[in-house]
PDB file of C-alpha atoms in Angstrom:
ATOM      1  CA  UNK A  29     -27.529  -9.004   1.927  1.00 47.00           C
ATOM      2  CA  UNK A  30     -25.872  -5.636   2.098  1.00 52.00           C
ATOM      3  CA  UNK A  31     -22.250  -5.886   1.274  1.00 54.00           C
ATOM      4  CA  UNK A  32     -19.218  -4.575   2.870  1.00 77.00           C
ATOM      5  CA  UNK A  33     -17.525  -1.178   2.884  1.00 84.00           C
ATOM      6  CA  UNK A  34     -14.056  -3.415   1.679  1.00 84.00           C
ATOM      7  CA  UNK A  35     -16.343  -5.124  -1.296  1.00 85.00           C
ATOM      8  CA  UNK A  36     -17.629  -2.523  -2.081  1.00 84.00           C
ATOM      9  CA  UNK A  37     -14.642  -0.548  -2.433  1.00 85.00           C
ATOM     10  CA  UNK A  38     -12.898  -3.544  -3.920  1.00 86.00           C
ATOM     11  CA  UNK A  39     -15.623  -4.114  -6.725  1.00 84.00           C
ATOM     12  CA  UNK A  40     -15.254  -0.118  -7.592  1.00 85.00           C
ATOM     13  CA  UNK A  41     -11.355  -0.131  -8.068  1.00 85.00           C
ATOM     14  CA  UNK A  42     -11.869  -3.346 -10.285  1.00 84.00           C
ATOM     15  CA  UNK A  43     -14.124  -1.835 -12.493  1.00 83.00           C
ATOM     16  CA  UNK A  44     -11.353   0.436 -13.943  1.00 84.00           C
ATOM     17  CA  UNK A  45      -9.138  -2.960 -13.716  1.00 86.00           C
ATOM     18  CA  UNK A  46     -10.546  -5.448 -16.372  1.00 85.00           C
ATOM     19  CA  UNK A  47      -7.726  -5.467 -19.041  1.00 90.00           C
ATOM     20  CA  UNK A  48      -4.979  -8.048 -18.417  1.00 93.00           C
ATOM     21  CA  UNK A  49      -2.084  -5.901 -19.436  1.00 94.00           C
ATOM     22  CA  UNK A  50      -3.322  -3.056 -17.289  1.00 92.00           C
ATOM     23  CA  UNK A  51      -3.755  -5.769 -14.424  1.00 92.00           C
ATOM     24  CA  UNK A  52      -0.285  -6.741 -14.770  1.00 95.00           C
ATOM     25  CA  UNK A  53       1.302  -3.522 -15.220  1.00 95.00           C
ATOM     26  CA  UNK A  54      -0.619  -2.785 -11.609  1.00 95.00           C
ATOM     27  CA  UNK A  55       1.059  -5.489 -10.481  1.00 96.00           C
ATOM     28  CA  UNK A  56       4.379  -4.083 -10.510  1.00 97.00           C
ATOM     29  CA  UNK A  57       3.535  -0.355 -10.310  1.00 96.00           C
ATOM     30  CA  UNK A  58       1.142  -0.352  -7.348  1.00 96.00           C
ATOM     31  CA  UNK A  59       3.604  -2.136  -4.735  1.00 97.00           C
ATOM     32  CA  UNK A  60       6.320   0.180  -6.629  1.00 98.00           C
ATOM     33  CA  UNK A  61       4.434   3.213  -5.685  1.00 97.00           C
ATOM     34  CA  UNK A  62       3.995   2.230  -2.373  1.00 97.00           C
ATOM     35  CA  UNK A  63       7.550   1.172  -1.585  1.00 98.00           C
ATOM     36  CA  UNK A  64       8.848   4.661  -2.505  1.00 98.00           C
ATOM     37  CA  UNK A  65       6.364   6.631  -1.385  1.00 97.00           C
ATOM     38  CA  UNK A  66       7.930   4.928   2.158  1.00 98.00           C
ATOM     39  CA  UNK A  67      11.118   5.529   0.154  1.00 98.00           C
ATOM     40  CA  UNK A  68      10.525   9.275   0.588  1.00 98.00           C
ATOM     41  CA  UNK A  69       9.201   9.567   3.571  1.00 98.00           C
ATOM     42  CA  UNK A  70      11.778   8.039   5.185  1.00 97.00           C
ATOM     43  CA  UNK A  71      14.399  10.440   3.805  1.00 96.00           C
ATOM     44  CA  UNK A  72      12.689  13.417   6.076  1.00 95.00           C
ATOM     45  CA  UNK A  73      14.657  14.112   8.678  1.00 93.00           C
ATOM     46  CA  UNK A  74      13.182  13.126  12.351  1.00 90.00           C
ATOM     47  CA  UNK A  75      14.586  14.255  15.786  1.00 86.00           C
ATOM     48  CA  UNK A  76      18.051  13.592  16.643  1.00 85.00           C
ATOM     49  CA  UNK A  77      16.819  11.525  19.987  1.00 78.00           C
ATOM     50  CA  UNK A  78      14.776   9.364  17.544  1.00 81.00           C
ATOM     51  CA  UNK A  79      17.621   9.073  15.702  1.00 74.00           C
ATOM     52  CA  UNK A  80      19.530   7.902  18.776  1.00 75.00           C
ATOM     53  CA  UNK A  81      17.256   5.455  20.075  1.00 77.00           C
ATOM     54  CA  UNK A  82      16.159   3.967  16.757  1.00 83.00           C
ATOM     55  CA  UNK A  83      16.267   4.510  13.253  1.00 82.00           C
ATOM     56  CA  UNK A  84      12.614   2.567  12.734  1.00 84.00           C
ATOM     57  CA  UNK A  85      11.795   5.399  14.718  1.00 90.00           C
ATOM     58  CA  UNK A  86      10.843   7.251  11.908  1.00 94.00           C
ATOM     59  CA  UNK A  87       8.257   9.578   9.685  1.00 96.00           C
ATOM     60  CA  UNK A  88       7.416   6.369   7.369  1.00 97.00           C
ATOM     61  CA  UNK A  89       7.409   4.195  10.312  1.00 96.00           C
ATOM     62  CA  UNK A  90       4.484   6.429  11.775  1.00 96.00           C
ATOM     63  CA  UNK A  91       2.379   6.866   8.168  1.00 97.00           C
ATOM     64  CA  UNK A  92       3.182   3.128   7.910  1.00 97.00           C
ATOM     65  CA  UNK A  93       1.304   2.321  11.318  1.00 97.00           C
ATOM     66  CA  UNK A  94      -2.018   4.967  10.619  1.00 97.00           C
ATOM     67  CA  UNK A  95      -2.305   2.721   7.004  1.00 96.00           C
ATOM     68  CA  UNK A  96      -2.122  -0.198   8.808  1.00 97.00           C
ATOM     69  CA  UNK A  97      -5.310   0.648  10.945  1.00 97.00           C
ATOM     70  CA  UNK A  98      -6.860   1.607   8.297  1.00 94.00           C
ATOM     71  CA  UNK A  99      -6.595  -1.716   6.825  1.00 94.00           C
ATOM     72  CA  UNK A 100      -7.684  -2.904  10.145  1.00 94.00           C
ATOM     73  CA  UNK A 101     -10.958  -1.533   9.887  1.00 92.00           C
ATOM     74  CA  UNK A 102     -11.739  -2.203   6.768  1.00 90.00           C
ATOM     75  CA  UNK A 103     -10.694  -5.835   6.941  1.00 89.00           C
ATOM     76  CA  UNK A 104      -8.792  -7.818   9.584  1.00 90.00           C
ATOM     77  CA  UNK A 105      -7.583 -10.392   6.684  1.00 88.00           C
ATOM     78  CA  UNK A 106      -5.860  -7.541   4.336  1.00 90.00           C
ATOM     79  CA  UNK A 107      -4.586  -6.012   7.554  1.00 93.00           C
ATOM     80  CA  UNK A 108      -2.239  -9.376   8.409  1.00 93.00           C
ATOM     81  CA  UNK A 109      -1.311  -9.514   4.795  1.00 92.00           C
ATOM     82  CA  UNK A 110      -0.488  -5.909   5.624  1.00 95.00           C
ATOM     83  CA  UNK A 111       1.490  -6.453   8.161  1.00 96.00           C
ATOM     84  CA  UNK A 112       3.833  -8.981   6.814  1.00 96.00           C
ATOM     85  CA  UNK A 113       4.219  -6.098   3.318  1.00 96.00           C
ATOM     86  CA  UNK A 114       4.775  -3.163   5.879  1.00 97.00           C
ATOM     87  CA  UNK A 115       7.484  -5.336   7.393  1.00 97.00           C
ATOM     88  CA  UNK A 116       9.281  -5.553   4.110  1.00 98.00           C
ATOM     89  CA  UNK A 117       8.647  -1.820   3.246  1.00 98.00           C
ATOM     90  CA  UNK A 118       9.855  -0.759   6.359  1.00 97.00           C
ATOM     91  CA  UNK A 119      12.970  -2.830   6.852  1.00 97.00           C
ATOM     92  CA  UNK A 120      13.845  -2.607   2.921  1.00 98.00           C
ATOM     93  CA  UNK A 121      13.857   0.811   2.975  1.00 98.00           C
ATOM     94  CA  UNK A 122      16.125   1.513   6.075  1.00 96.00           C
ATOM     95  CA  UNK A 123      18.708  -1.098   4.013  1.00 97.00           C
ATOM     96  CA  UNK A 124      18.055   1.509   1.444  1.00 98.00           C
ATOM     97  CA  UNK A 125      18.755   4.624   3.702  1.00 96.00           C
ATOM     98  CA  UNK A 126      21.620   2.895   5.121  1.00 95.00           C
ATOM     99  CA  UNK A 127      23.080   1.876   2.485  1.00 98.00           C
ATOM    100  CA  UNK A 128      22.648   5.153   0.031  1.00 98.00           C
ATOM    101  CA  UNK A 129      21.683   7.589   2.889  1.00 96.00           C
ATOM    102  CA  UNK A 130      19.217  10.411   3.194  1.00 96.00           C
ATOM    103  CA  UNK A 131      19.685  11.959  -0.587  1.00 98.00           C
ATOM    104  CA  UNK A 132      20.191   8.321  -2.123  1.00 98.00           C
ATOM    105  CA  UNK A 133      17.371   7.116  -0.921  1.00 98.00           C
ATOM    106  CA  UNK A 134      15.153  10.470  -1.606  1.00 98.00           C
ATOM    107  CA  UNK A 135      16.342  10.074  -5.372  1.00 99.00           C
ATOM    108  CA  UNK A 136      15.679   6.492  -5.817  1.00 99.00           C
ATOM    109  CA  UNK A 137      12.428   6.635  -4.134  1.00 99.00           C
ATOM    110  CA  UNK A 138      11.598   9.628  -6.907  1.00 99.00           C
ATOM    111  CA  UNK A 139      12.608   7.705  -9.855  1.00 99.00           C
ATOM    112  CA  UNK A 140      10.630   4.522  -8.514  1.00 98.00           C
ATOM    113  CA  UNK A 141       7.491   6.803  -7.955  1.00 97.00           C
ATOM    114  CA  UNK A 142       7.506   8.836 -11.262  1.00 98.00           C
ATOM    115  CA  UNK A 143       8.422   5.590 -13.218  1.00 98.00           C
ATOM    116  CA  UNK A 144       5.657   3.492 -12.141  1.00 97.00           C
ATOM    117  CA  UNK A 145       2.965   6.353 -12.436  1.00 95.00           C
ATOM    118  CA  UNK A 146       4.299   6.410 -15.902  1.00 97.00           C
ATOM    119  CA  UNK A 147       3.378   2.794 -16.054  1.00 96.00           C
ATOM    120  CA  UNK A 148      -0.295   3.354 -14.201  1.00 94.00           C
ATOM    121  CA  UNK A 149      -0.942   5.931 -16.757  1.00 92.00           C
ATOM    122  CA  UNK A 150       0.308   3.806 -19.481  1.00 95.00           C
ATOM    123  CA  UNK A 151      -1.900   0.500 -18.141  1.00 94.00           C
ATOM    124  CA  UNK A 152      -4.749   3.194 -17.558  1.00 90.00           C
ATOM    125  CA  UNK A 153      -4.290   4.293 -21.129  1.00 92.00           C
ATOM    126  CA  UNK A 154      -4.790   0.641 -22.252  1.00 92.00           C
ATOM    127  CA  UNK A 155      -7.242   0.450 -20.394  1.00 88.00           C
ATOM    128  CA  UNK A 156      -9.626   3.168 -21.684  1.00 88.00           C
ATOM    129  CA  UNK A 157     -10.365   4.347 -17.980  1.00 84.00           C
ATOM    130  CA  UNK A 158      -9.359   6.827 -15.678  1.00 80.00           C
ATOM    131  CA  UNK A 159      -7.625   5.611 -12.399  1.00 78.00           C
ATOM    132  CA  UNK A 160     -10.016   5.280  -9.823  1.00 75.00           C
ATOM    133  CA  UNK A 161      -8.305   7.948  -7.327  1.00 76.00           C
ATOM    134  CA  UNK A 162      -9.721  10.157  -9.638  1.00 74.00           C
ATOM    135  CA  UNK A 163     -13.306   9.713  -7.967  1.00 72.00           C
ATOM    136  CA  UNK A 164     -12.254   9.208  -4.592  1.00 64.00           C
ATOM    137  CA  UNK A 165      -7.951   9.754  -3.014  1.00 73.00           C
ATOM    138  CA  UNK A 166      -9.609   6.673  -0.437  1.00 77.00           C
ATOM    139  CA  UNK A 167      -8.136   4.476  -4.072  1.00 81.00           C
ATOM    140  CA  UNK A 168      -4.907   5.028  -3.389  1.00 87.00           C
ATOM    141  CA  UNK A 169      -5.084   2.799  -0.662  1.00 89.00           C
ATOM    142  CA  UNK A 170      -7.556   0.781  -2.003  1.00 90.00           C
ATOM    143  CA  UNK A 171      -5.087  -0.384  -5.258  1.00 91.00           C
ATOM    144  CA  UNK A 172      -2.605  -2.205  -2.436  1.00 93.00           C
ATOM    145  CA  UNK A 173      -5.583  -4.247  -0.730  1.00 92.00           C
ATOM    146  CA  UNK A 174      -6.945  -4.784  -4.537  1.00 90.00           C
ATOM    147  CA  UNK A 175      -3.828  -7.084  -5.304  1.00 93.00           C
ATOM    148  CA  UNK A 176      -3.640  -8.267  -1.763  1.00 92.00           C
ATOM    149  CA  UNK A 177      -6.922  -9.776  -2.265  1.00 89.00           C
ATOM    150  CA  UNK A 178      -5.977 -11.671  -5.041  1.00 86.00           C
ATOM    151  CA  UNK A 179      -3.093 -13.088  -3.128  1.00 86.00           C
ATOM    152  CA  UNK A 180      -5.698 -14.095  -0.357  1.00 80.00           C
ATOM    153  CA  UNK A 181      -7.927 -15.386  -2.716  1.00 72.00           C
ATOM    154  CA  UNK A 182      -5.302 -17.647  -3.676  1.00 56.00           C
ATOM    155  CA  UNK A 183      -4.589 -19.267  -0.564  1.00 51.00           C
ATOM    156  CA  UNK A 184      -8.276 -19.355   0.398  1.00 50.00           C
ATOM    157  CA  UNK A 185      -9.165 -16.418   2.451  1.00 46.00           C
ATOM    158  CA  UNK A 186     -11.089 -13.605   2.605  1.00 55.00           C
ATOM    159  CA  UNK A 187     -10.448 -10.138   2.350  1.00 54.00           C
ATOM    160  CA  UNK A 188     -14.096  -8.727   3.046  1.00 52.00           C
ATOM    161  CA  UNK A 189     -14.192  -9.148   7.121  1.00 53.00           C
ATOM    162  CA  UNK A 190     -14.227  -5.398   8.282  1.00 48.00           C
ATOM    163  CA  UNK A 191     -13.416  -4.837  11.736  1.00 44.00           C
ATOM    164  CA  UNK A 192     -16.713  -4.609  14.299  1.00 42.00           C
ATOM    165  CA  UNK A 193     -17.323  -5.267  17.882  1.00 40.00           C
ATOM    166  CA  UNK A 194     -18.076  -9.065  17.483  1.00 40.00           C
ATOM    167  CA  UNK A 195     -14.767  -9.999  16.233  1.00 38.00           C
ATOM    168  CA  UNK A 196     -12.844  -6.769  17.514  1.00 35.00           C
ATOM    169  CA  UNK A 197     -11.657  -8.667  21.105  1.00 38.00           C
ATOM    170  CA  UNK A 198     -10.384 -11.733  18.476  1.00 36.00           C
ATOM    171  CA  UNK A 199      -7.114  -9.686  17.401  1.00 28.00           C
ATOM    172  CA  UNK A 200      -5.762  -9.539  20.921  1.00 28.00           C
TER     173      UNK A 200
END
């Protein structure tokens, strides 16, 4: 049986993943790196009437939703996991920008980021491999759904049902 795009993917990224301190070093680092690469995004400036109207109206906000269907298609199971993650990016970064505002947030989000790459390099290191985004940028998206897969595994699901026209009309 052939297997899935999201398997497939999934098995790649965990070939460069085998060492248990690299694994938990990931484990921090990779939802770090995600979080403030919101972070950052976030502190860019949008239109005053967004502004206005909402401030989840916003540049992460909009990055946030095109990852999110891109999880989608590669796997409706990761993409609900998704969901509930984006949720917590989303609303604990705008604490953060309220809280610290547009250069606070921008700063913190930059020390987050260029710690934990530290750390990735550091696990990588460990490791004796290069990161996988090396091959293919598609990894840097792929690292997130990695460790979301393990949480799924845990409570019995599956993270390898991509999206197709049989089970498309099921999500609405």
């Amino acid at each position: 049986m052939k297997e899935k795009k999201i398997e497939v993917l999934l098995n790649e990224y965990a070939e460069s993943h085998q060492n248990k301190t690299n694994k938990l070093i990931h484990w921090i680092c990779v939802p770090a790196i995600f979080f403030s690469i919101f972070g950052m995004i976030r502190a860019i400036p949008v239109p005053v009437f967004f502004e206005d109207f909402s401030s989840y109206i916003n540049w992460a906000n909009l990055i946030l939703i095109l990852v999110l269907i891109y999880y989608l298609f590669l796997s409706v199971p990761l993409f609900l996991g998704f969901i509930f993650w984006g949720l917590f990016v989303s609303f604990g970064n705008e604490f953060l920008f309220q809280l610290l505002g547009t250069k606070g947030l921008l700063w913190l989000s930059l020390g987050i980021f260029a710690l934990a790459w530290v750390g990735q390099f550091i696990g990588h290191g460990i490791e004796g491999k290069k990161p996988s985004f090396f091959k293919d940028l598609q990894f840097l998206l792929i690292g997130p759904a990695w460790l979301m897969n393990f949480i799924f595994g845990t409570v019995k699901l599956k993270a390898s049902e991509p999206m197709s026209k049989s089970n498309s009309d099921d999500i609405l």
